[in-house]
Amino acid sequence: MNKLKNILLLVLLVSSTIAFSQTKESAIKDATATTKANIDMDFDTVIKHTLPAVLDMMGGKDAALQVLKSTMEGAKAQGLVFEKAEVIKVSELTKEQGQSRCIVEGYTQMTMSGQRVKTKIHYIGIYNDVDKYWWFIEAKQLNNKVLANKILPNFETALEIPEDDVQVEKI
């Protein structure tokens, strides 16, 4: 009887750990870590949380890493300064096509070339069941059916993908 109780306890612990990993809180944590990593130029973390199909389209992990580094270094050399970057909210999770998904709303404020750019951007989070963390992709990329089919063939979602908002002001 004790052996049966121990097995049931182990099953409960394992299943609660798996369920916990796929929570809204874990999506917020991973999205926040990715946002911070982008600002800190920690591109290994950014790559880790980028949907693998996007990395494949960029020529693989190493090529994507080089593109990210050179793009950010070039922008910083031209005066890009991040003033603020944060995760605003994460939608409720949904289970679709065998994946846990959510919408992440982020906000970035930066200056460059005498302008302040304020951006509200949306990402789709897809939970990586194997490695137990979230991948992200710009949601607007999946509004383009041709691109969406290359990245996520036969992608369908009931999630409402909001429009991004970009405001530019002279400073």
XYZ file of C-alpha atoms in Angstrom:
171
model
C 0.000 0.000 0.000
C 2.832 2.417 0.851
C 4.469 1.641 -2.485
C 1.245 2.571 -4.303
C 1.003 5.838 -2.334
C 4.605 6.683 -3.218
C 3.989 6.024 -6.904
C 0.845 8.183 -6.869
C 2.732 10.956 -5.090
C 5.521 10.777 -7.690
C 3.006 10.911 -10.552
C 1.311 13.933 -8.964
C 4.645 15.722 -8.507
C 5.731 15.087 -12.084
C 2.391 16.100 -13.581
C 2.216 19.269 -11.476
C 5.743 20.210 -12.579
C 4.776 19.719 -16.220
C 1.573 21.707 -15.783
C 3.417 24.482 -13.937
C 5.901 24.863 -16.775
C 3.127 25.717 -19.200
C 1.626 28.553 -17.175
C 0.982 32.164 -17.974
C 3.595 33.025 -15.334
C 6.250 30.940 -17.092
C 5.408 32.677 -20.383
C 5.799 36.072 -18.690
C 9.104 34.964 -17.150
C 10.530 33.710 -20.456
C 9.248 36.711 -22.447
C 10.741 39.103 -19.879
C 14.066 37.247 -19.958
C 14.092 37.423 -23.763
C 13.291 41.143 -23.755
C 16.087 41.822 -21.267
C 18.481 39.613 -23.230
C 17.819 41.603 -26.404
C 18.670 44.895 -24.686
C 21.721 43.372 -22.983
C 22.848 41.938 -26.334
C 22.691 38.421 -24.857
C 21.838 36.905 -28.207
C 22.306 33.303 -27.075
C 19.222 33.762 -24.873
C 17.331 35.502 -27.688
C 18.171 32.608 -30.032
C 17.117 30.062 -27.393
C 13.638 31.610 -27.266
C 13.257 32.104 -31.025
C 11.048 29.628 -32.834
C 13.430 27.137 -34.540
C 11.718 27.482 -37.943
C 12.622 31.194 -37.908
C 16.251 30.314 -37.184
C 16.174 27.839 -40.081
C 14.882 30.576 -42.410
C 17.790 32.768 -41.291
C 20.299 30.079 -42.276
C 20.571 28.334 -38.928
C 21.477 29.298 -35.386
C 24.990 30.583 -36.148
C 23.857 32.715 -39.088
C 20.959 34.108 -37.035
C 23.355 34.941 -34.213
C 25.597 36.868 -36.620
C 22.640 38.775 -38.100
C 21.395 39.758 -34.637
C 24.844 40.853 -33.477
C 25.683 42.906 -36.564
C 22.228 44.509 -36.718
C 22.294 45.562 -33.068
C 25.925 46.709 -33.179
C 25.155 48.781 -36.282
C 22.089 50.347 -34.677
C 23.995 51.162 -31.476
C 26.827 52.685 -33.529
C 24.203 54.949 -35.117
C 23.020 56.079 -31.688
C 20.253 53.639 -30.758
C 19.497 53.848 -27.042
C 16.872 51.692 -25.350
C 14.998 53.721 -22.771
C 12.472 51.091 -21.800
C 11.492 47.569 -22.747
C 8.978 45.441 -20.925
C 6.364 42.764 -21.217
C 2.965 44.399 -20.712
C 0.751 41.331 -20.581
C 0.287 37.748 -21.645
C -3.039 36.326 -22.781
C -4.590 33.238 -21.320
C -2.991 30.066 -22.635
C -4.702 28.021 -25.283
C -4.025 24.496 -26.503
C -4.106 24.353 -30.315
C -2.703 21.890 -32.805
C -0.965 20.049 -29.953
C 0.801 23.206 -28.712
C 0.327 25.511 -25.740
C 0.144 29.066 -27.109
C -0.385 32.619 -25.956
C -0.110 36.216 -27.130
C 2.559 38.371 -25.486
C 2.259 42.148 -25.639
C 5.525 44.025 -25.286
C 6.456 47.692 -25.164
C 9.736 49.225 -26.278
C 10.818 52.835 -26.149
C 14.067 53.886 -27.780
C 15.787 56.919 -29.234
C 17.824 57.257 -32.398
C 18.648 60.086 -34.783
C 16.782 62.703 -32.762
C 13.593 60.660 -32.574
C 11.855 58.668 -29.878
C 10.196 55.487 -31.094
C 7.507 53.861 -28.946
C 6.453 50.419 -30.074
C 3.727 48.112 -28.841
C 4.485 44.753 -30.410
C 2.830 41.346 -30.115
C 4.388 37.906 -30.124
C 2.949 34.447 -30.228
C 4.418 32.246 -27.547
C 4.640 28.528 -28.257
C 5.652 26.228 -25.442
C 8.618 23.934 -26.117
C 7.471 20.703 -24.449
C 10.867 19.030 -24.865
C 13.088 21.670 -23.240
C 10.370 23.194 -21.027
C 10.538 26.846 -22.059
C 8.727 29.232 -24.404
C 9.605 30.156 -27.992
C 8.424 33.458 -29.438
C 7.716 34.813 -32.901
C 6.410 38.213 -33.946
C 2.676 37.671 -34.279
C 2.358 39.872 -37.373
C 4.608 37.426 -39.261
C 1.843 34.835 -38.999
C -0.719 37.178 -40.578
C 1.169 36.667 -43.843
C -0.188 33.272 -44.983
C 2.773 32.466 -47.270
C 5.338 33.213 -44.563
C 3.224 31.536 -41.890
C 3.070 28.351 -43.978
C 6.885 28.307 -44.248
C 7.356 28.857 -40.514
C 4.437 26.838 -39.152
C 2.829 24.744 -41.902
C -0.961 24.522 -41.573
C -0.914 27.048 -38.713
C -4.357 27.821 -37.359
C -5.247 29.739 -34.253
C -8.245 31.115 -32.442
C -5.962 33.639 -30.737
C -6.729 37.189 -31.753
C -3.552 38.717 -33.158
C -3.656 42.449 -32.425
C -2.070 45.050 -34.663
C 1.267 46.465 -33.554
C 1.474 50.169 -32.810
C 4.492 52.353 -33.598
C 4.680 56.007 -32.653
C 7.577 58.274 -33.633
C 8.169 61.698 -32.154
C 10.921 64.234 -32.612
C 12.990 64.982 -29.515
